[in-house]
Short mmCIF file of C-alpha atoms and ligand atoms in Angstrom, two decimals:
data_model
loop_
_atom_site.label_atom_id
_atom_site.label_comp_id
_atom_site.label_asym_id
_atom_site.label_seq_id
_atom_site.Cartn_x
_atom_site.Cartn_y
_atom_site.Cartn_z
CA UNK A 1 77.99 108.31 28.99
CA UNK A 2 76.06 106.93 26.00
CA UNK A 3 72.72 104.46 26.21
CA UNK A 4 75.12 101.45 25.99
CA UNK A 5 75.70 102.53 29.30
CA UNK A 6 73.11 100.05 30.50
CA UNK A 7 74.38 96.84 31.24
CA UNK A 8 72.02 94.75 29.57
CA UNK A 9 71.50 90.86 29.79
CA UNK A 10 74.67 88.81 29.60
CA UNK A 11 75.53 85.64 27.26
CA UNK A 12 76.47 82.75 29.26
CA UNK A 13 78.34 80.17 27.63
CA UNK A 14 79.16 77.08 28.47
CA UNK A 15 82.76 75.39 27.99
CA UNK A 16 83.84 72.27 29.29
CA UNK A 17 81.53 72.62 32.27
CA UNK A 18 83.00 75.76 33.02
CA UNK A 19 80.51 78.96 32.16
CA UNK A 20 82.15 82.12 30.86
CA UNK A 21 81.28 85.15 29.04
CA UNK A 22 81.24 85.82 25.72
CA UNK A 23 81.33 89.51 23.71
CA UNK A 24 77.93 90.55 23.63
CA UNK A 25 76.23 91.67 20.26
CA UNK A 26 76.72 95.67 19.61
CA UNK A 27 76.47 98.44 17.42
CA UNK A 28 79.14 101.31 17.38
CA UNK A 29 78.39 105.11 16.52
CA UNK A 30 80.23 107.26 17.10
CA UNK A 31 80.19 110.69 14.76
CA UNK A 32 82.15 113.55 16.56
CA UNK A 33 84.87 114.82 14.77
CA UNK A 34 87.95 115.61 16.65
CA UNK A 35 90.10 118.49 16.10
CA UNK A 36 93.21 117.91 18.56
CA UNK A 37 96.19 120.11 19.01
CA UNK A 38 97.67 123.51 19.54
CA UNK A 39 96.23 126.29 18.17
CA UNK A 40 93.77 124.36 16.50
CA UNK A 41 90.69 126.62 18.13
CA UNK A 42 90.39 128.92 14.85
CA UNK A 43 89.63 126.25 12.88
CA UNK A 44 86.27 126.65 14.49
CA UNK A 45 85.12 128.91 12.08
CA UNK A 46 85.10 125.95 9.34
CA UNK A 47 83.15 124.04 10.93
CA UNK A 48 80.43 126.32 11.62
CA UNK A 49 78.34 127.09 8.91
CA UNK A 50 78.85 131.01 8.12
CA UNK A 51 74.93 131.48 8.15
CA UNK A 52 74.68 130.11 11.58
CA UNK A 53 73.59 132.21 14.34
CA UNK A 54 75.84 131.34 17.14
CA UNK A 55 74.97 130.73 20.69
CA UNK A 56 78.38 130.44 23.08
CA UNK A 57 77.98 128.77 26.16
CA UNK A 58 80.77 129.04 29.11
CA UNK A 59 80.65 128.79 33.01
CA UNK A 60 82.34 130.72 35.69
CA UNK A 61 84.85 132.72 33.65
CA UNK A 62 87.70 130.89 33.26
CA UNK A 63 88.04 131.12 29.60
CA UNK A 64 88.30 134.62 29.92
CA UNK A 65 91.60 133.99 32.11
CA UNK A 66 93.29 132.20 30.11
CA UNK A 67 92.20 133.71 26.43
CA UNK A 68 90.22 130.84 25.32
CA UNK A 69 87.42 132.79 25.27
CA UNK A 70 89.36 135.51 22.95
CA UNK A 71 90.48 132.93 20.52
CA UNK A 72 86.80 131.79 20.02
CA UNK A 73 85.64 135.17 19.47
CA UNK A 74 88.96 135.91 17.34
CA UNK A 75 87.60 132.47 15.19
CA UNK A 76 83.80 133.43 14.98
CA UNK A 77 84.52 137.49 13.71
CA UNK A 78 82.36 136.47 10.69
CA UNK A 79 79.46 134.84 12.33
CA UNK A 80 76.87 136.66 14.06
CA UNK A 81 77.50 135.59 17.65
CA UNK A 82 75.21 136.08 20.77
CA UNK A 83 76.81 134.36 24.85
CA UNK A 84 75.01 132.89 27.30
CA UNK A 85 77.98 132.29 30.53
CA UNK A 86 77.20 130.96 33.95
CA UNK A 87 76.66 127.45 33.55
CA UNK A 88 77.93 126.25 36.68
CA UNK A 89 79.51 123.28 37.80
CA UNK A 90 77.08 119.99 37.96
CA UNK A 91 74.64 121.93 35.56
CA UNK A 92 71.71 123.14 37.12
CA UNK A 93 68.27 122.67 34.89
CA UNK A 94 66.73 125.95 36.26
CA UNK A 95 69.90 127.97 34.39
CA UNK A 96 69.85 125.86 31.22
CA UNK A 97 65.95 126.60 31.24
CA UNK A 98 67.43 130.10 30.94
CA UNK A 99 69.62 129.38 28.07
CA UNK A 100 66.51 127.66 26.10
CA UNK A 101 64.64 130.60 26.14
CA UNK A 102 67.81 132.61 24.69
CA UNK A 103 67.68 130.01 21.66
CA UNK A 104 64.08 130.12 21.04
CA UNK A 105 63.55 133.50 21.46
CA UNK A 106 66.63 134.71 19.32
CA UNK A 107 66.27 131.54 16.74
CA UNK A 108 69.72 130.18 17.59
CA UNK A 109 70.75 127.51 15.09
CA UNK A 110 74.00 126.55 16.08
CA UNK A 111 75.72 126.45 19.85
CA UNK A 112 78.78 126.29 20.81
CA UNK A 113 80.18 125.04 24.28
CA UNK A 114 83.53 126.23 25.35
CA UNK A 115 84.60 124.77 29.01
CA UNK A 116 84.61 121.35 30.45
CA UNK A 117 81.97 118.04 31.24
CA UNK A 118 79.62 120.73 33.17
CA UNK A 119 79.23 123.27 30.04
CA UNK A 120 79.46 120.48 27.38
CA UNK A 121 76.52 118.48 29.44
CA UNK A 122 74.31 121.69 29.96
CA UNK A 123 74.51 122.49 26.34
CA UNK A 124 73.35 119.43 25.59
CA UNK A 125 70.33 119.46 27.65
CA UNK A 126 70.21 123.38 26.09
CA UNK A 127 69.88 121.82 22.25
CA UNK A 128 67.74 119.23 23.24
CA UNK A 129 65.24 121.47 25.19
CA UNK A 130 65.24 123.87 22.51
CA UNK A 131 62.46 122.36 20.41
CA UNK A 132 61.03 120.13 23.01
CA UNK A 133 57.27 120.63 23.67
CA UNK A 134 56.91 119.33 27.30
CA UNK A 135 59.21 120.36 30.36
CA UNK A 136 62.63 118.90 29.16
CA UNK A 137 63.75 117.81 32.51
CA UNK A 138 61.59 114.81 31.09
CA UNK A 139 64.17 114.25 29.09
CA UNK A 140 66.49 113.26 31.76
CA UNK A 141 63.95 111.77 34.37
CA UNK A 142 62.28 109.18 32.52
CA UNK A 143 63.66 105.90 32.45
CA UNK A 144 62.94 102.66 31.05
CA UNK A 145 62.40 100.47 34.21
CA UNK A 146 65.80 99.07 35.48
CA UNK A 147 67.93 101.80 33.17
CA UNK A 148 70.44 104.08 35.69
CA UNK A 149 70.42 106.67 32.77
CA UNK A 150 67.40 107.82 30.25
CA UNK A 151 67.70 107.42 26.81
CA UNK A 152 65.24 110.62 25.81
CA UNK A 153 62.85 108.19 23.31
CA UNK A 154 60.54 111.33 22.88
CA UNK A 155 63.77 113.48 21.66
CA UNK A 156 63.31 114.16 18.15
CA UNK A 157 65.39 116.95 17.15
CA UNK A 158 68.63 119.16 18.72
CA UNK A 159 70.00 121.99 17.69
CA UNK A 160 73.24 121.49 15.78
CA UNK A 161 76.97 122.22 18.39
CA UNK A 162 80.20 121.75 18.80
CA UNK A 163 82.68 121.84 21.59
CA UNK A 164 86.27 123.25 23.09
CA UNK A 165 87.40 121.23 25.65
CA UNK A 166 89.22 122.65 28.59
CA UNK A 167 88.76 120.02 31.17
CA UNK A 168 89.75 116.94 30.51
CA UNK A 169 87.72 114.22 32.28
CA UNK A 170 84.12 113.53 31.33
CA UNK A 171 84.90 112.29 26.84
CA UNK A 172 81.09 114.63 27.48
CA UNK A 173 83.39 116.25 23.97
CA UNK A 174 82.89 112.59 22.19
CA UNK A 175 79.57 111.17 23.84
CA UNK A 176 76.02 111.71 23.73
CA UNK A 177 75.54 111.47 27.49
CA UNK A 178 75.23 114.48 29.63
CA UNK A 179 74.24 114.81 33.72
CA UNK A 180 72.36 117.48 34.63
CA UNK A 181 71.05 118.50 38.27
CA UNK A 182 68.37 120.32 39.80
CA UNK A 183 68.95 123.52 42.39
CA UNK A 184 65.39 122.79 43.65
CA UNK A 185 66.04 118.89 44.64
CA UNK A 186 68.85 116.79 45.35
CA UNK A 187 68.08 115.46 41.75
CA UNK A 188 71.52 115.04 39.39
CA UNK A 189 70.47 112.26 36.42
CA UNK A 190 72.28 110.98 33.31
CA UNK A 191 70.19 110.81 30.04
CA UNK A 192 71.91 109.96 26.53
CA UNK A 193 70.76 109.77 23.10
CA UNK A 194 72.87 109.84 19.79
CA UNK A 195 70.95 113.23 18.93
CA UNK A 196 73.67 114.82 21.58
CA UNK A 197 77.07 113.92 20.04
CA UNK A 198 78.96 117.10 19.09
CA UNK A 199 79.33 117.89 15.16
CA UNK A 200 82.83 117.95 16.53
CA UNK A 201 85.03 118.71 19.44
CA UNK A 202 88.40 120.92 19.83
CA UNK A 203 90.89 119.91 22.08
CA UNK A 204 93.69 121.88 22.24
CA UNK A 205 95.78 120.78 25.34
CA UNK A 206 97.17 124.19 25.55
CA UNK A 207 93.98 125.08 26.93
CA UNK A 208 94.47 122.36 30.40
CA UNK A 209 97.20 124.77 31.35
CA UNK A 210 95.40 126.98 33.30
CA UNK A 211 93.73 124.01 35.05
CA UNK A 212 94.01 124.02 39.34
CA UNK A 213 95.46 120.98 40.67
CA UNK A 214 91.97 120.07 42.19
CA UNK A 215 90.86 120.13 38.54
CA UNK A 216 93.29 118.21 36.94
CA UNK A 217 93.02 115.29 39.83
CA UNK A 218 89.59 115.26 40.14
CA UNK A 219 89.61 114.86 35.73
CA UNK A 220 92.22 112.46 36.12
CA UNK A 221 90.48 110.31 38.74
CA UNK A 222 87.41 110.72 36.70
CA UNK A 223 89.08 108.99 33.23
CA UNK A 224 90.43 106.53 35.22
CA UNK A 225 87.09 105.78 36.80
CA UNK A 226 85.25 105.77 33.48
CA UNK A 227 87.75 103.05 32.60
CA UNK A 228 87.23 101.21 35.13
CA UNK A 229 83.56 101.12 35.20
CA UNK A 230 83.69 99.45 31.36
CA UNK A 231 86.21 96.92 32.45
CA UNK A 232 86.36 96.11 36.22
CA UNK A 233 84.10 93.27 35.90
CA UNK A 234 84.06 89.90 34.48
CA UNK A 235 86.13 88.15 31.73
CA UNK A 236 84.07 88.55 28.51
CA UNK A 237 86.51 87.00 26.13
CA UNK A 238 87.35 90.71 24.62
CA UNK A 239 91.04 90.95 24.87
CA UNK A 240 91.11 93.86 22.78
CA UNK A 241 88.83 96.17 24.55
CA UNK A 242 90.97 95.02 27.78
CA UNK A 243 94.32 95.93 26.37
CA UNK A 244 92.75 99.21 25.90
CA UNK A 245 91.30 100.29 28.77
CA UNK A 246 94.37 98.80 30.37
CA UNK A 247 96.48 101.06 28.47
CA UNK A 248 94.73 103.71 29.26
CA UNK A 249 94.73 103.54 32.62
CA UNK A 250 98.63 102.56 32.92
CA UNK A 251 98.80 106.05 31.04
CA UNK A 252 97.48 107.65 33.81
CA UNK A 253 99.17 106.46 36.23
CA UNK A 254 102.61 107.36 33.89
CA UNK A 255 101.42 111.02 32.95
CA UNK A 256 99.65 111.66 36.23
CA UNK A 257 102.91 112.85 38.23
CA UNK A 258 104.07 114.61 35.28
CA UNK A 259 101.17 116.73 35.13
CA UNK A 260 101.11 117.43 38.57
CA UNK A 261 104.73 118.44 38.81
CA UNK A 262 104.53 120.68 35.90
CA UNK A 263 101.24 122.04 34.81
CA UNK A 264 102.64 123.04 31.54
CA UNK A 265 104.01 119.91 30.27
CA UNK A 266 102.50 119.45 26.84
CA UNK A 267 103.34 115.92 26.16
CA UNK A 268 101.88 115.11 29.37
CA UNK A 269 98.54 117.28 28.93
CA UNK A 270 98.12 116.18 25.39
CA UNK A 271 97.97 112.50 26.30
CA UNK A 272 95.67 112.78 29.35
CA UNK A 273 93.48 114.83 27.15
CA UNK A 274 93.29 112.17 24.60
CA UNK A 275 92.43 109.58 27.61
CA UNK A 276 89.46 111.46 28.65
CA UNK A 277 88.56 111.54 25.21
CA UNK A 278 88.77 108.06 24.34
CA UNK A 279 87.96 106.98 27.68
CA UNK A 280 84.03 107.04 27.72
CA UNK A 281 83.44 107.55 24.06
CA UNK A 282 82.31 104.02 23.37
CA UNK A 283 85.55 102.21 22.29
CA UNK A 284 86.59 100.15 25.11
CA UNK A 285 82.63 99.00 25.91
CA UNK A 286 81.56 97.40 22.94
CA UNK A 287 80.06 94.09 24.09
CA UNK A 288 81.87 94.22 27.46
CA UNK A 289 80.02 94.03 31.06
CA UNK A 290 79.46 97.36 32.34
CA UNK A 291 79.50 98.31 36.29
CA UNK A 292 78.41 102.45 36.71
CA UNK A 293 78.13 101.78 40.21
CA UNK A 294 80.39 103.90 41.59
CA UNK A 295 79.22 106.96 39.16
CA UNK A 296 75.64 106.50 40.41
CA UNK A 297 76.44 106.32 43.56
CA UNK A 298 78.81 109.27 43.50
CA UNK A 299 76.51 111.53 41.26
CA UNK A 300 74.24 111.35 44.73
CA UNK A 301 77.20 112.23 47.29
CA UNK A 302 77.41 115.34 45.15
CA UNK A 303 73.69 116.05 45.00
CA UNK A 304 73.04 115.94 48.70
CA UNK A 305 76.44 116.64 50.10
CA UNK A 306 78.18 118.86 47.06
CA UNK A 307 81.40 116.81 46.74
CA UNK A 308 82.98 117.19 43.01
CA UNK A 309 82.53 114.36 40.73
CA UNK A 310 86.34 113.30 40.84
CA UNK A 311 85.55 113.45 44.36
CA UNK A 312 83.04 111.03 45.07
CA UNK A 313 84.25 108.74 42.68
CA UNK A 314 87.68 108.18 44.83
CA UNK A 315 85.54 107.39 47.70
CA UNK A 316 83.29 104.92 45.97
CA UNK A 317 85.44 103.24 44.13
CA UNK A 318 88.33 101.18 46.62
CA UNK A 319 85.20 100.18 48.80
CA UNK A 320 82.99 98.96 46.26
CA UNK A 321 86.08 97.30 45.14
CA UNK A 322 86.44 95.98 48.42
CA UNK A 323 82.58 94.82 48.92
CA UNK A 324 82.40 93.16 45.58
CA UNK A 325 85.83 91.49 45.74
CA UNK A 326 84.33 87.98 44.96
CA UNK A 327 82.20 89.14 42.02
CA UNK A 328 85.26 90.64 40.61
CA UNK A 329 88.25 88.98 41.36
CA UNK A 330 89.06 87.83 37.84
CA UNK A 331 89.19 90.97 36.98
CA UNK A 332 90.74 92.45 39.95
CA UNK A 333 93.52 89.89 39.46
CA UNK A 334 93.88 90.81 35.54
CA UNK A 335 94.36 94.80 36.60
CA UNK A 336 96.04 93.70 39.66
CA UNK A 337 99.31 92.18 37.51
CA UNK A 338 99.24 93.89 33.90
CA UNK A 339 97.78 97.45 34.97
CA UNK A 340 99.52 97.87 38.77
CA UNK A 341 102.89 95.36 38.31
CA UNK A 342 101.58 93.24 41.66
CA UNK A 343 103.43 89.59 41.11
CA UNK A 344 103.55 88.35 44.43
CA UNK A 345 101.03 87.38 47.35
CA UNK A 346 97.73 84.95 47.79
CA UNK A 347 94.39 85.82 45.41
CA UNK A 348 92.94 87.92 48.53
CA UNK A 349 96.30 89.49 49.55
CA UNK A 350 96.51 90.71 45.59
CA UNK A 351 93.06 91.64 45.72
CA UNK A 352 94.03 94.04 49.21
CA UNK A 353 97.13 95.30 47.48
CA UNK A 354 94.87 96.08 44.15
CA UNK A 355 92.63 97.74 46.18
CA UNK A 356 95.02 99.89 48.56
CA UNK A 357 97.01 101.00 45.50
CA UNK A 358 94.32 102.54 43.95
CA UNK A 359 93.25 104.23 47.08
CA UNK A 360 96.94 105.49 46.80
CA UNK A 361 96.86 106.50 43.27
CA UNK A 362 93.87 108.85 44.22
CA UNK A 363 95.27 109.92 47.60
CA UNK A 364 98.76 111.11 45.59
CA UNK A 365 96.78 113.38 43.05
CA UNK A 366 95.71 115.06 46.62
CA UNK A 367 92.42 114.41 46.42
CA UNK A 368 91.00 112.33 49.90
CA UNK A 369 89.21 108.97 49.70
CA UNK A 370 87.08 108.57 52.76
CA UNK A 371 83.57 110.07 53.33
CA UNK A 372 84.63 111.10 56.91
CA UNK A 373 87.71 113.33 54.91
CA UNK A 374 84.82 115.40 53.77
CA UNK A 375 82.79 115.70 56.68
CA UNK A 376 80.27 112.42 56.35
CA UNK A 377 79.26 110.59 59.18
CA UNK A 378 77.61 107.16 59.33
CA UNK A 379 74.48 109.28 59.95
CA UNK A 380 74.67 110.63 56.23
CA UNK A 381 74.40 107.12 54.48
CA UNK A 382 70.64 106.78 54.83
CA UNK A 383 69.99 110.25 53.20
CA UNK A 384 72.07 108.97 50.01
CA UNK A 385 70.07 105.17 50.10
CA UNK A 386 67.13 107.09 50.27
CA UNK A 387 68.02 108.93 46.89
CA UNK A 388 69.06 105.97 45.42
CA UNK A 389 65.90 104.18 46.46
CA UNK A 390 63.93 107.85 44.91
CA UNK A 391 65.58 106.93 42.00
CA UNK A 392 65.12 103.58 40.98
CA UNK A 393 68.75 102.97 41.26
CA UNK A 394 68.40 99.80 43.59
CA UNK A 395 69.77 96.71 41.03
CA UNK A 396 73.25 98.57 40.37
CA UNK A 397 76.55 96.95 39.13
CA UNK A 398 77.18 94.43 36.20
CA UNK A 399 75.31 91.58 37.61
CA UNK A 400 72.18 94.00 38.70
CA UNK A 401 72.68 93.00 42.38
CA UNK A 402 74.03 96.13 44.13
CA UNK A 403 70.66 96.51 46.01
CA UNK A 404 70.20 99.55 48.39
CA UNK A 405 71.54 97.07 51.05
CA UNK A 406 75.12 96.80 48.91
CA UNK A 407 75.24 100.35 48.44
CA UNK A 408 74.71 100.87 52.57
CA UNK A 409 77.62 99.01 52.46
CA UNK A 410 79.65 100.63 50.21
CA UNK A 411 79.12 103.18 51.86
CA UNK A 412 79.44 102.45 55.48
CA UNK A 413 82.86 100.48 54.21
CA UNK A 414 84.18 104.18 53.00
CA UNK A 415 83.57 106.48 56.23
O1 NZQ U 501 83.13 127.49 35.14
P1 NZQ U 501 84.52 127.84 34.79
O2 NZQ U 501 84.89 129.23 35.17
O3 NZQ U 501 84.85 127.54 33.36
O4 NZQ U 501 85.50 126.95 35.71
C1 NZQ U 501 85.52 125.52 35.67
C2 NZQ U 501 84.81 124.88 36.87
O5 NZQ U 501 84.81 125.72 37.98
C3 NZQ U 501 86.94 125.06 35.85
N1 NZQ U 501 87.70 124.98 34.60
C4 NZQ U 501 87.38 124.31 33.47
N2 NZQ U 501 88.38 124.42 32.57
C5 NZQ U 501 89.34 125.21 33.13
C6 NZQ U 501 88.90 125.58 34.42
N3 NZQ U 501 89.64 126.37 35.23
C7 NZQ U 501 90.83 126.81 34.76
N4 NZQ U 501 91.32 126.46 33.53
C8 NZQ U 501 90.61 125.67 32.70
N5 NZQ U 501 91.12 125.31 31.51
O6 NZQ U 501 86.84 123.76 36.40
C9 NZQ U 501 85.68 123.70 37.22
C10 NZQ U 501 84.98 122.36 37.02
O7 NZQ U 501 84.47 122.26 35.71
P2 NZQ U 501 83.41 121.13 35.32
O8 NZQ U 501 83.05 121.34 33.89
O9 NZQ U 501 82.33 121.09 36.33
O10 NZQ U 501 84.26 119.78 35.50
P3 NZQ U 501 84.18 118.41 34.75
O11 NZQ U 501 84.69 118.50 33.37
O12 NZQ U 501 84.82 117.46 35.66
O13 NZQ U 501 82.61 118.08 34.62
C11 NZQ U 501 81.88 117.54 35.70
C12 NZQ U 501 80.45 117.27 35.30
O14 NZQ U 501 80.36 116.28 34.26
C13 NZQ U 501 79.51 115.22 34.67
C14 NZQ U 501 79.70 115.22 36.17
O15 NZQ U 501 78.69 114.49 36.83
C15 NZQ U 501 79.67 116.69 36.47
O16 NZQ U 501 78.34 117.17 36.49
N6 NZQ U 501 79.84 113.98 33.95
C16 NZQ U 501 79.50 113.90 32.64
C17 NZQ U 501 79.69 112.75 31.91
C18 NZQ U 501 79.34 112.65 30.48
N7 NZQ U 501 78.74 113.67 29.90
O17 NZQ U 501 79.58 111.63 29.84
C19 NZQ U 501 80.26 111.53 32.52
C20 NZQ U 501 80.94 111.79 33.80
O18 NZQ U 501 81.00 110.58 34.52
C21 NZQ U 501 80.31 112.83 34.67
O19 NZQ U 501 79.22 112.29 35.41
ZN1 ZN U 502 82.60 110.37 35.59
#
């Protein structure tokens, strides 16, 4: 999730009395070298500089299951290597703050993230905490007014990392955007800056194997999403960056069942690792409306209520379609015939069929689309308003005017 993340003011032009939008203005960066494919992990050791002392991050464990974690050691034997495991899922500042210390105190100059969005984001709060004088939850928490995500202006300098990917889901592996949470507060915030992209990223798919179904849906659901967010919302006159994300979500929907019937289908892996990739790392959004509604939204479901991120998203997403069917029902039309085959039926009735074969896309990948599925009652919406209204996130969507009464909404519309 990178600072172009913020939908910004949008160029109205006029034609023949009709207005329309045209591509905005942009600039593209985008650094991270990928290194995709099987058995492609040693080729670590080239990339980081022998002299470098090595900080690994992980999580849970999991790449000690499934030898990921031995192939990275295998890689490093010449560099001088220290670990710091336990970043935990939705990465929690008070364990990162743990991590810092490890790098100031043992003069880390390189880390090294092995795992998925959660491990990639912490270490990039970790590398840009490192040689931050103030508290770097700053970082994160300030925003320009209006901005849903910080853009760390006071960031100077980050330690030098790279990544392997095992999750596919967040493209955290080829974007300068990380979300990081708080155990003492319902607090989970975005911040971004182009100090944060990875040197360069790993992707073997070999590595998705080992993945739980819950894992794989909730990353699938979450590419999709990210896709959607960058191109569910008005016609900007930017056919290419809507063939793309259209391709990339009709690839889902293709590789999704494959995946799910056989967790150790390469083909199928390989190309839904590449969508996550490509599917937030800035090619699809160049001077495009952008919505981020539904992540913002979702990323405080899972700080009050603990949903996962692929989660929340499912919920969000078929009733903000729903509420915001006017605003978007170019768009919803467009996805509606190229991206879901629906020919037949009246603008709304398209629009109702758009919006229930989504929810059905998500509900097939096993993973439930109603607040009530996970145990939230009407009486739970005013807790998450309230966060959003904590957090300045009350002008939401591509035309700024998902207020904290849209949102109520929303969410009311998904119990
Ligand atoms: O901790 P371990 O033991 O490694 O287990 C993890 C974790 O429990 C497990 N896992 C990962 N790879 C595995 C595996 N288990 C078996 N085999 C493997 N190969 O999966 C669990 C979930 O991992 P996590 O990293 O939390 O998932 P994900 O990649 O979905 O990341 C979610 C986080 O990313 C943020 C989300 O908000 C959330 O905090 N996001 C980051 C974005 C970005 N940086 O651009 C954008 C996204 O919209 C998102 O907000
Ligand atoms: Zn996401």
């Amino acid at each position: 999730m990178c600072s172009d993340c913020n939908a910004g003011a949008l160029n109205i032009y006029l034609f023949k009395g009709e207005a329309f939008m045209a591509m905005q203005n942009f600039v593209f960066y985008n650094p991270v070298k990928i290194i995709f494919g099987e058995n492609q992990i040693a080729e670590i050791a080239n990339e980081i500089p022998k002299e470098s002392k090595v900080l690994i991050t992980y999580g849970g464990g999991s790449i000690k299951k499934n030898g990921v974690y031995d192939q990275v050691i295998k890689a490093l034997e010449n560099h001088t290597v220290l670990e710091f495991a336990g970043i935990e899922p939705n990465p929690k500042y008070e364990t990162l703050m743990q991590a810092i210390e490890v790098c100031r105190k043992e003069s880390i100059d390189f880390v090294l993230a092995v795992g998925g969005g959660s491990v990639i984001d912490g270490t990039k709060f970790i590398v840009a905490g490192v040689n931050y004088a103030g508290d770097p939850w700053e970082l994160v928490a300030k925003r320009e007014p209006g901005a849903f995500i910080s853009s760390a202006p006071d960031l100077t300098s980050a330690v030098p990392f790279g990544t392997v990917l095992t999750l596919p889901a967040t493209s955290s592996e080829m974007n300068c955007g990380a979300v990081i949470s708080r155990k003492d507060s319902a607090d989970k915030l975005a911040f971004s800056n182009p100090l944060l992209f990875p040197k360069f990223s790993v992707l073997d798919p070999v590595t998705t194997f080992t993945l739980p179904d819950n894992q794989t849906s909730n990353g699938i659901i979450d590419i999709y999403i990210h896709v959607i967010e960058q191109y569910l919302t008005i016609p900007m006159n930017a056919p290419i960056q809507d063939w793309m994300a259209e391709g990339i979500l009709k690839t889902l929907i293709e590789e999704a069942p494959k995946v799910m019937q056989n967790g150790k289908d390469y083909d199928a892996r390989a190309n839904i690792m590449w969508a996550g990739a490509i599917g937030l790392n800035g090619w699809i959004s160049p001077g495009v409306a952008q919505d981020w509604a539904t992540h913002m939204l979702g990323h405080e479901l899972t700080a009050k209520y603990g949903l996962d991120h692929g989660q929340t998203l499912a919920v969000v997403l078929p009733s903000l379609m729903d509420v915001k069917r006017e605003q978007k029902s170019e768009k919803i039309l467009q996805y509606a015939r190229r991206v879901l085959g629906i020919t037949s039926g009246s603008d709304e009735e398209v629009i109702d069929q758009a919006i229930n074969k989504t929810r059905e896309f998500f509900e097939g990948l096993g993973v439930k689309t109603r607040l009530s599925d996970y145990g939230i009652t009407a009486d739970g919406i005013a807790d998450i308003v309230a966060q959003l209204d904590k957090h300045g996130l009350t002008a939401l969507g591509e035309h700024g005017d998902i207020d904290l009464k849209a949102s109520e909404e929303i969410l009311r519309r998904a119990l």
